[in-house]
Amino acid sequence: MKLLAKDITVSLTNKQIIHDICLEVKAGEFVGLIGPNGSGKSTLLKCIYRVLKPTAGWIGLDGDDIYQLSNRVSARRMAVVRQESSVEFDFSVQEIVMMGRSPHKKMFQVDTTEDMTISEDALGRVGMSEYGKRSFFSLSGGEKQRVLIARALAQQAEFLVLDEPTNHLDVRYQLQVMDLVRQLGITVLSALHDLNIAAMYCDRLYVLKDGQLVTSGSPDDILTADLIREVFGVETDVSLHPITGKKHVYFFSEAYKGELKRQEVSEAR
């Protein structure tokens, strides 16, 4: 499953939110969207999973215009995990995950043993097997996020869209969820706020600022101190981690800017 977005522009109340963004996610790739708050990451994702229709541009999934697909066909191809929970009624955890099987069923078709097996496996993969009978509303923010990821897994789509999937998760479950998603072997597009998570797991990154595409490429190529300063407005030291071999970003507060400048002058001499 591959995604191609061409010249995506979104205007709301006569204000352009994103401007002429082009993006490609090849089959099997894990692609990340990074950028500061308000850069347009979530708006672009909402266009891709059809909550928001762009003012201009075209989005294709395996060559098909996503807005020409039926809801059922779209859901079989694409699963989504959003930042916020859209659950309005108090379902059990098991019922939430079973909702991921809906695109594969006819109207009024009862749940099968296969549906149950797939849902239980999805809960196990996110470490929530023992929570099946719990009320979804009784869970913590991090637990809810893991259940929603399990629902996406139960959907068995070949393209997964994630909007800040590690929000509300502690470090252990951040890494567990990202390991899990990485190992699925499907096409993934994810908005991420943690640059080190992005560097560790993504094949390529798209960098957004003020609704425009700044650059794109592999984390090793584009994650530099200069780019992070330009886009995020913070000082950093970027180096290869000795264990992972991936780029790692160390951030400095305003208090350390003077020391950083002195080091740069010293090294220049």
PDB file of N, CA, C and O in Angstrom, residues 3-56:
ATOM      1  N   LEU A   3       1.042   5.715  -0.593  1.00  0.00           N
ATOM      2  CA  LEU A   3       0.286   6.954  -0.560  1.00  0.00           C
ATOM      3  C   LEU A   3       1.014   8.021  -1.352  1.00  0.00           C
ATOM      4  O   LEU A   3       2.230   8.135  -1.285  1.00  0.00           O
ATOM      5  N   LEU A   4       0.255   8.816  -2.094  1.00  0.00           N
ATOM      6  CA  LEU A   4       0.815   9.960  -2.806  1.00  0.00           C
ATOM      7  C   LEU A   4      -0.116  11.148  -2.610  1.00  0.00           C
ATOM      8  O   LEU A   4      -1.313  11.062  -2.882  1.00  0.00           O
ATOM      9  N   ALA A   5       0.428  12.232  -2.086  1.00  0.00           N
ATOM     10  CA  ALA A   5      -0.333  13.471  -1.913  1.00  0.00           C
ATOM     11  C   ALA A   5       0.335  14.553  -2.753  1.00  0.00           C
ATOM     12  O   ALA A   5       1.545  14.764  -2.657  1.00  0.00           O
ATOM     13  N   LYS A   6      -0.457  15.238  -3.575  1.00  0.00           N
ATOM     14  CA  LYS A   6       0.077  16.259  -4.477  1.00  0.00           C
ATOM     15  C   LYS A   6      -0.552  17.619  -4.199  1.00  0.00           C
ATOM     16  O   LYS A   6      -1.787  17.749  -4.184  1.00  0.00           O
ATOM     17  N   ASP A   7       0.291  18.611  -3.964  1.00  0.00           N
ATOM     18  CA  ASP A   7      -0.117  20.016  -3.900  1.00  0.00           C
ATOM     19  C   ASP A   7      -1.296  20.241  -2.945  1.00  0.00           C
ATOM     20  O   ASP A   7      -2.271  20.918  -3.286  1.00  0.00           O
ATOM     21  N   ILE A   8      -1.195  19.692  -1.730  1.00  0.00           N
ATOM     22  CA  ILE A   8      -2.294  19.796  -0.771  1.00  0.00           C
ATOM     23  C   ILE A   8      -2.305  21.180  -0.129  1.00  0.00           C
ATOM     24  O   ILE A   8      -1.319  21.617   0.463  1.00  0.00           O
ATOM     25  N   THR A   9      -3.433  21.846  -0.270  1.00  0.00           N
ATOM     26  CA  THR A   9      -3.647  23.158   0.338  1.00  0.00           C
ATOM     27  C   THR A   9      -4.944  23.111   1.123  1.00  0.00           C
ATOM     28  O   THR A   9      -5.948  22.558   0.650  1.00  0.00           O
ATOM     29  N   VAL A  10      -4.917  23.668   2.319  1.00  0.00           N
ATOM     30  CA  VAL A  10      -6.119  23.739   3.153  1.00  0.00           C
ATOM     31  C   VAL A  10      -6.307  25.173   3.623  1.00  0.00           C
ATOM     32  O   VAL A  10      -5.391  25.771   4.197  1.00  0.00           O
ATOM     33  N   SER A  11      -7.492  25.717   3.372  1.00  0.00           N
ATOM     34  CA  SER A  11      -7.842  27.060   3.849  1.00  0.00           C
ATOM     35  C   SER A  11      -9.066  26.952   4.748  1.00  0.00           C
ATOM     36  O   SER A  11     -10.048  26.284   4.406  1.00  0.00           O
ATOM     37  N   LEU A  12      -8.988  27.581   5.902  1.00  0.00           N
ATOM     38  CA  LEU A  12     -10.102  27.624   6.839  1.00  0.00           C
ATOM     39  C   LEU A  12     -10.370  29.073   7.215  1.00  0.00           C
ATOM     40  O   LEU A  12      -9.442  29.795   7.599  1.00  0.00           O
ATOM     41  N   THR A  13     -11.635  29.490   7.089  1.00  0.00           N
ATOM     42  CA  THR A  13     -12.034  30.873   7.353  1.00  0.00           C
ATOM     43  C   THR A  13     -11.087  31.862   6.672  1.00  0.00           C
ATOM     44  O   THR A  13     -10.548  32.774   7.294  1.00  0.00           O
ATOM     45  N   ASN A  14     -10.849  31.604   5.371  1.00  0.00           N
ATOM     46  CA  ASN A  14     -10.042  32.484   4.517  1.00  0.00           C
ATOM     47  C   ASN A  14      -8.568  32.556   4.914  1.00  0.00           C
ATOM     48  O   ASN A  14      -7.841  33.464   4.503  1.00  0.00           O
ATOM     49  N   LYS A  15      -8.122  31.606   5.715  1.00  0.00           N
ATOM     50  CA  LYS A  15      -6.714  31.556   6.092  1.00  0.00           C
ATOM     51  C   LYS A  15      -6.125  30.221   5.648  1.00  0.00           C
ATOM     52  O   LYS A  15      -6.688  29.167   5.923  1.00  0.00           O
ATOM     53  N   GLN A  16      -5.002  30.282   4.944  1.00  0.00           N
ATOM     54  CA  GLN A  16      -4.348  29.046   4.515  1.00  0.00           C
ATOM     55  C   GLN A  16      -3.629  28.399   5.700  1.00  0.00           C
ATOM     56  O   GLN A  16      -2.797  29.022   6.344  1.00  0.00           O
ATOM     57  N   ILE A  17      -3.989  27.132   5.946  1.00  0.00           N
ATOM     58  CA  ILE A  17      -3.389  26.386   7.057  1.00  0.00           C
ATOM     59  C   ILE A  17      -2.179  25.599   6.576  1.00  0.00           C
ATOM     60  O   ILE A  17      -1.150  25.554   7.245  1.00  0.00           O
ATOM     61  N   ILE A  18      -2.307  24.962   5.422  1.00  0.00           N
ATOM     62  CA  ILE A  18      -1.154  24.314   4.791  1.00  0.00           C
ATOM     63  C   ILE A  18      -1.120  24.712   3.321  1.00  0.00           C
ATOM     64  O   ILE A  18      -2.151  24.975   2.706  1.00  0.00           O
ATOM     65  N   HIS A  19       0.078  24.765   2.753  1.00  0.00           N
ATOM     66  CA  HIS A  19       0.286  25.352   1.438  1.00  0.00           C
ATOM     67  C   HIS A  19       1.028  24.378   0.514  1.00  0.00           C
ATOM     68  O   HIS A  19       2.194  24.069   0.736  1.00  0.00           O
ATOM     69  N   ASP A  20       0.367  23.882  -0.506  1.00  0.00           N
ATOM     70  CA  ASP A  20       1.008  23.149  -1.612  1.00  0.00           C
ATOM     71  C   ASP A  20       1.986  22.077  -1.134  1.00  0.00           C
ATOM     72  O   ASP A  20       3.133  22.010  -1.596  1.00  0.00           O
ATOM     73  N   ILE A  21       1.535  21.219  -0.242  1.00  0.00           N
ATOM     74  CA  ILE A  21       2.410  20.170   0.287  1.00  0.00           C
ATOM     75  C   ILE A  21       2.316  18.920  -0.572  1.00  0.00           C
ATOM     76  O   ILE A  21       1.219  18.438  -0.886  1.00  0.00           O
ATOM     77  N   CYS A  22       3.469  18.401  -0.959  1.00  0.00           N
ATOM     78  CA  CYS A  22       3.553  17.128  -1.676  1.00  0.00           C
ATOM     79  C   CYS A  22       4.247  16.109  -0.774  1.00  0.00           C
ATOM     80  O   CYS A  22       5.235  16.432  -0.109  1.00  0.00           O
ATOM     81  N   LEU A  23       3.720  14.902  -0.766  1.00  0.00           N
ATOM     82  CA  LEU A  23       4.229  13.873   0.144  1.00  0.00           C
ATOM     83  C   LEU A  23       4.041  12.501  -0.492  1.00  0.00           C
ATOM     84  O   LEU A  23       3.020  12.254  -1.146  1.00  0.00           O
ATOM     85  N   GLU A  24       5.018  11.628  -0.289  1.00  0.00           N
ATOM     86  CA  GLU A  24       4.915  10.254  -0.789  1.00  0.00           C
ATOM     87  C   GLU A  24       5.344   9.283   0.298  1.00  0.00           C
ATOM     88  O   GLU A  24       6.344   9.501   0.988  1.00  0.00           O
ATOM     89  N   VAL A  25       4.570   8.221   0.454  1.00  0.00           N
ATOM     90  CA  VAL A  25       4.929   7.135   1.365  1.00  0.00           C
ATOM     91  C   VAL A  25       4.918   5.852   0.542  1.00  0.00           C
ATOM     92  O   VAL A  25       3.858   5.422   0.071  1.00  0.00           O
ATOM     93  N   LYS A  26       6.079   5.272   0.351  1.00  0.00           N
ATOM     94  CA  LYS A  26       6.179   4.063  -0.458  1.00  0.00           C
ATOM     95  C   LYS A  26       5.741   2.844   0.342  1.00  0.00           C
ATOM     96  O   LYS A  26       5.727   2.859   1.573  1.00  0.00           O
ATOM     97  N   ALA A  27       5.392   1.793  -0.377  1.00  0.00           N
ATOM     98  CA  ALA A  27       4.909   0.573   0.269  1.00  0.00           C
ATOM     99  C   ALA A  27       5.941   0.055   1.278  1.00  0.00           C
ATOM    100  O   ALA A  27       7.118  -0.087   0.952  1.00  0.00           O
ATOM    101  N   GLY A  28       5.489  -0.196   2.503  1.00  0.00           N
ATOM    102  CA  GLY A  28       6.358  -0.745   3.539  1.00  0.00           C
ATOM    103  C   GLY A  28       7.194   0.271   4.280  1.00  0.00           C
ATOM    104  O   GLY A  28       7.903  -0.083   5.231  1.00  0.00           O
ATOM    105  N   GLU A  29       7.133   1.550   3.893  1.00  0.00           N
ATOM    106  CA  GLU A  29       7.923   2.579   4.563  1.00  0.00           C
ATOM    107  C   GLU A  29       7.275   3.026   5.869  1.00  0.00           C
ATOM    108  O   GLU A  29       6.053   3.001   6.017  1.00  0.00           O
ATOM    109  N   PHE A  30       8.117   3.481   6.781  1.00  0.00           N
ATOM    110  CA  PHE A  30       7.678   4.175   7.990  1.00  0.00           C
ATOM    111  C   PHE A  30       8.130   5.624   7.828  1.00  0.00           C
ATOM    112  O   PHE A  30       9.315   5.923   7.920  1.00  0.00           O
ATOM    113  N   VAL A  31       7.190   6.512   7.560  1.00  0.00           N
ATOM    114  CA  VAL A  31       7.495   7.914   7.292  1.00  0.00           C
ATOM    115  C   VAL A  31       6.944   8.775   8.423  1.00  0.00           C
ATOM    116  O   VAL A  31       5.804   8.588   8.862  1.00  0.00           O
ATOM    117  N   GLY A  32       7.747   9.732   8.897  1.00  0.00           N
ATOM    118  CA  GLY A  32       7.345  10.601   9.983  1.00  0.00           C
ATOM    119  C   GLY A  32       7.125  12.031   9.528  1.00  0.00           C
ATOM    120  O   GLY A  32       7.815  12.518   8.622  1.00  0.00           O
ATOM    121  N   LEU A  33       6.161  12.689  10.151  1.00  0.00           N
ATOM    122  CA  LEU A  33       5.949  14.131   9.996  1.00  0.00           C
ATOM    123  C   LEU A  33       6.419  14.809  11.277  1.00  0.00           C
ATOM    124  O   LEU A  33       5.947  14.461  12.372  1.00  0.00           O
ATOM    125  N   ILE A  34       7.347  15.744  11.164  1.00  0.00           N
ATOM    126  CA  ILE A  34       7.805  16.474  12.340  1.00  0.00           C
ATOM    127  C   ILE A  34       7.680  17.969  12.094  1.00  0.00           C
ATOM    128  O   ILE A  34       7.661  18.430  10.952  1.00  0.00           O
ATOM    129  N   GLY A  35       7.603  18.705  13.176  1.00  0.00           N
ATOM    130  CA  GLY A  35       7.469  20.162  13.089  1.00  0.00           C
ATOM    131  C   GLY A  35       6.877  20.672  14.391  1.00  0.00           C
ATOM    132  O   GLY A  35       6.290  19.902  15.160  1.00  0.00           O
ATOM    133  N   PRO A  36       7.013  21.958  14.672  1.00  0.00           N
ATOM    134  CA  PRO A  36       6.485  22.521  15.912  1.00  0.00           C
ATOM    135  C   PRO A  36       4.962  22.508  15.929  1.00  0.00           C
ATOM    136  O   PRO A  36       4.309  22.269  14.904  1.00  0.00           O
ATOM    137  N   ASN A  37       4.386  22.776  17.104  1.00  0.00           N
ATOM    138  CA  ASN A  37       2.935  22.894  17.214  1.00  0.00           C
ATOM    139  C   ASN A  37       2.434  23.959  16.244  1.00  0.00           C
ATOM    140  O   ASN A  37       3.037  25.024  16.103  1.00  0.00           O
ATOM    141  N   GLY A  38       1.325  23.638  15.555  1.00  0.00           N
ATOM    142  CA  GLY A  38       0.764  24.587  14.605  1.00  0.00           C
ATOM    143  C   GLY A  38       1.408  24.562  13.244  1.00  0.00           C
ATOM    144  O   GLY A  38       1.096  25.405  12.396  1.00  0.00           O
ATOM    145  N   SER A  39       2.279  23.590  12.996  1.00  0.00           N
ATOM    146  CA  SER A  39       2.976  23.535  11.708  1.00  0.00           C
ATOM    147  C   SER A  39       2.125  22.928  10.604  1.00  0.00           C
ATOM    148  O   SER A  39       2.457  23.056   9.426  1.00  0.00           O
ATOM    149  N   GLY A  40       1.034  22.249  10.970  1.00  0.00           N
ATOM    150  CA  GLY A  40       0.153  21.662   9.955  1.00  0.00           C
ATOM    151  C   GLY A  40       0.171  20.153   9.899  1.00  0.00           C
ATOM    152  O   GLY A  40      -0.472  19.564   9.021  1.00  0.00           O
ATOM    153  N   LYS A  41       0.855  19.497  10.819  1.00  0.00           N
ATOM    154  CA  LYS A  41       0.960  18.031  10.784  1.00  0.00           C
ATOM    155  C   LYS A  41      -0.411  17.367  10.879  1.00  0.00           C
ATOM    156  O   LYS A  41      -0.772  16.530  10.044  1.00  0.00           O
ATOM    157  N   SER A  42      -1.159  17.731  11.914  1.00  0.00           N
ATOM    158  CA  SER A  42      -2.463  17.099  12.124  1.00  0.00           C
ATOM    159  C   SER A  42      -3.443  17.455  11.016  1.00  0.00           C
ATOM    160  O   SER A  42      -4.258  16.627  10.601  1.00  0.00           O
ATOM    161  N   THR A  43      -3.378  18.682  10.514  1.00  0.00           N
ATOM    162  CA  THR A  43      -4.256  19.090   9.424  1.00  0.00           C
ATOM    163  C   THR A  43      -3.995  18.251   8.178  1.00  0.00           C
ATOM    164  O   THR A  43      -4.939  17.790   7.513  1.00  0.00           O
ATOM    165  N   LEU A  44      -2.731  18.026   7.869  1.00  0.00           N
ATOM    166  CA  LEU A  44      -2.388  17.196   6.715  1.00  0.00           C
ATOM    167  C   LEU A  44      -2.879  15.767   6.909  1.00  0.00           C
ATOM    168  O   LEU A  44      -3.450  15.165   5.986  1.00  0.00           O
ATOM    169  N   LEU A  45      -2.695  15.223   8.111  1.00  0.00           N
ATOM    170  CA  LEU A  45      -3.166  13.864   8.369  1.00  0.00           C
ATOM    171  C   LEU A  45      -4.687  13.768   8.262  1.00  0.00           C
ATOM    172  O   LEU A  45      -5.218  12.781   7.743  1.00  0.00           O
ATOM    173  N   LYS A  46      -5.397  14.789   8.735  1.00  0.00           N
ATOM    174  CA  LYS A  46      -6.857  14.771   8.645  1.00  0.00           C
ATOM    175  C   LYS A  46      -7.320  14.739   7.193  1.00  0.00           C
ATOM    176  O   LYS A  46      -8.341  14.129   6.876  1.00  0.00           O
ATOM    177  N   CYS A  47      -6.570  15.383   6.307  1.00  0.00           N
ATOM    178  CA  CYS A  47      -6.890  15.297   4.879  1.00  0.00           C
ATOM    179  C   CYS A  47      -6.684  13.868   4.377  1.00  0.00           C
ATOM    180  O   CYS A  47      -7.484  13.360   3.578  1.00  0.00           O
ATOM    181  N   ILE A  48      -5.636  13.227   4.855  1.00  0.00           N
ATOM    182  CA  ILE A  48      -5.307  11.890   4.378  1.00  0.00           C
ATOM    183  C   ILE A  48      -6.316  10.858   4.873  1.00  0.00           C
ATOM    184  O   ILE A  48      -6.713   9.966   4.117  1.00  0.00           O
ATOM    185  N   TYR A  49      -6.784  11.014   6.120  1.00  0.00           N
ATOM    186  CA  TYR A  49      -7.784  10.038   6.572  1.00  0.00           C
ATOM    187  C   TYR A  49      -9.219  10.584   6.459  1.00  0.00           C
ATOM    188  O   TYR A  49     -10.142  10.082   7.086  1.00  0.00           O
ATOM    189  N   ARG A  50      -9.391  11.616   5.619  1.00  0.00           N
ATOM    190  CA  ARG A  50     -10.690  12.026   5.090  1.00  0.00           C
ATOM    191  C   ARG A  50     -11.622  12.678   6.106  1.00  0.00           C
ATOM    192  O   ARG A  50     -12.824  12.706   5.904  1.00  0.00           O
ATOM    193  N   VAL A  51     -11.089  13.234   7.153  1.00  0.00           N
ATOM    194  CA  VAL A  51     -11.906  14.026   8.064  1.00  0.00           C
ATOM    195  C   VAL A  51     -12.031  15.449   7.546  1.00  0.00           C
ATOM    196  O   VAL A  51     -13.045  16.114   7.756  1.00  0.00           O
ATOM    197  N   LEU A  52     -11.002  15.900   6.851  1.00  0.00           N
ATOM    198  CA  LEU A  52     -10.954  17.262   6.308  1.00  0.00           C
ATOM    199  C   LEU A  52     -10.613  17.174   4.823  1.00  0.00           C
ATOM    200  O   LEU A  52      -9.611  16.547   4.462  1.00  0.00           O
ATOM    201  N   LYS A  53     -11.422  17.782   3.996  1.00  0.00           N
ATOM    202  CA  LYS A  53     -11.149  17.751   2.554  1.00  0.00           C
ATOM    203  C   LYS A  53     -10.307  18.960   2.183  1.00  0.00           C
ATOM    204  O   LYS A  53     -10.651  20.100   2.529  1.00  0.00           O
ATOM    205  N   PRO A  54      -9.192  18.749   1.501  1.00  0.00           N
ATOM    206  CA  PRO A  54      -8.328  19.883   1.142  1.00  0.00           C
ATOM    207  C   PRO A  54      -9.013  20.836   0.178  1.00  0.00           C
ATOM    208  O   PRO A  54      -9.860  20.435  -0.626  1.00  0.00           O
ATOM    209  N   THR A  55      -8.613  22.091   0.270  1.00  0.00           N
ATOM    210  CA  THR A  55      -9.128  23.105  -0.649  1.00  0.00           C
ATOM    211  C   THR A  55      -8.649  22.832  -2.070  1.00  0.00           C
ATOM    212  O   THR A  55      -9.362  23.088  -3.051  1.00  0.00           O
ATOM    213  N   ALA A  56      -7.424  22.327  -2.182  1.00  0.00           N
ATOM    214  CA  ALA A  56      -6.855  21.995  -3.484  1.00  0.00           C
ATOM    215  C   ALA A  56      -5.891  20.834  -3.300  1.00  0.00           C
ATOM    216  O   ALA A  56      -5.372  20.593  -2.209  1.00  0.00           O
TER     217      ALA A  56
END
